[in-house]
Amino acid sequence: MPVSVHSVIATNPTTPLSSNSLHRNIPRRRIGSTSVKCSVETTEAERLVKLKNGNDSLEICRVLNGMWQTSGGWGKIDRNDAVDAMLRYADSGLATFDMADHYGPAEDLYGIFINRVRRERPPEYLENVKGLTKWVPPPVKMTSSYVRQNIDISRKRMDVASLDMLQFHWWDYANDGYLDALKHLTDLKEEGKIKTVALTNFDTERLQKILENGIPVVSNQVQHSIVDMRPQQRMAQLCELTGVKLITYGTVMGGLLSEKFLDTNLTIPFAGPRLNTPSLQKYKRMVDGWGGWNLFQGLLRTMKSIATKHGVSIPTVAVRYVLDQPGVGGSMIGVRLGLAEHIQDANAIFSLVLDEEDVNSIQEVTKKGKDLLQVIGDCGDEYRRI
């Protein structure tokens, strides 16, 4: 049914979770202010979230494997090594993969991976594996046949009869063809070719409009990190009111939120780590807009102190902080399949509990930064402002 929502400015926390998992777990231990090593064993509900709108629902892992890194710019991906790595992630319980039609071979790799799962793993294992993809069309006329043709391409590449989730992006809000596209996608969902319809990089105003037009989207994928808290200023309240969940990316800022960049000075040539990937370059610009490298170093030092206290890494703290925000269903960590792995750090997120002291110390630093809603605009505006 259409949803009517007005003036969205506040936030209220809830995150309904669901059961089921790839392996048995035990409850996580609540961490106080003393130094405690985190166990990576957690309850099933803490690992999973159900994205839901009306009769449509999809249960995913709250930490998603982002596959933008397969598109080039992060190192050469070997197909066999990449698929082997996907199996290791899934075997560890990290069985939700996020990709897009334009992420190089990502959808094809998933197709190879899912066939290996079908051959090499028991049937119940397959039920826990989820493949989320995106469609990013040019802003042309959205006819039923055009939408169907493009969705069929993803279904073929991923070798699935029905896409677990199709996340839709639209470049130009002045062209309201996005509503036509979403209605056609909803028709394909009713035919069984898509299980759930979702969005990526839509702002609060357009999300509200889409819901009011009766489109049953279950989530909106947006940029969200300790530095970029824009989703909490408007979007999260609408999500809380409607049940739509946020899936976040850029949560570790391409790796900037890590020990690798702690106590580094990027103003001196060759003195620090190179910003040699598209994601590092992108999120360094975000740091510059937020408050600059010196303030960012203060944030990294604070996060390192918290990470040491809990026996985890800076990226683990970064993702846990965002997962604890209102409206957030899951957070993405980019995976360089076959080149580097962060399975242990990713699984440690589920058992980490940030206490009040941790949160306050982070906010003492972040409040010194600029309001990126004023600098950039609402969610997704970074892709639409010239």
GROMACS .gro file of C-alpha atoms in nm, residues 67-77 103-105 254 274-281 335-336 339:
model
   26
   67MET     CA    1   3.232  -0.646  -0.498
   68TRP     CA    2   3.305  -0.301  -0.649
   69GLN     CA    3   3.670  -0.400  -0.610
   70THR     CA    4   3.637  -0.657  -0.891
   71SER     CA    5   3.577  -0.381  -1.147
   72GLY     CA    6   3.943  -0.281  -1.190
   73GLY     CA    7   4.166  -0.033  -1.010
   74TRP     CA    8   4.238  -0.250  -0.704
   75GLY     CA    9   4.459  -0.511  -0.870
   76LYS     CA   10   4.412  -0.786  -1.126
   77ILE     CA   11   4.147  -1.038  -1.024
  103TYR     CA   12   3.117  -0.382  -1.159
  104GLY     CA   13   3.325  -0.554  -1.425
  105PRO     CA   14   3.296  -0.934  -1.389
  254GLY     CA   15   3.801   0.250   0.123
  274ARG     CA   16   4.968   0.571  -0.152
  275LEU     CA   17   4.611   0.659  -0.238
  276ASN     CA   18   4.629   0.410  -0.521
  277THR     CA   19   4.270   0.286  -0.554
  278PRO     CA   20   3.951   0.460  -0.671
  279SER     CA   21   3.795   0.416  -0.326
  280LEU     CA   22   4.090   0.567  -0.137
  281GLN     CA   23   4.090   0.867  -0.369
  335VAL     CA   24   3.645  -0.748  -0.075
  336ARG     CA   25   3.952  -0.776  -0.297
  339LEU     CA   26   4.420  -1.049  -0.327
   0.00000   0.00000   0.00000
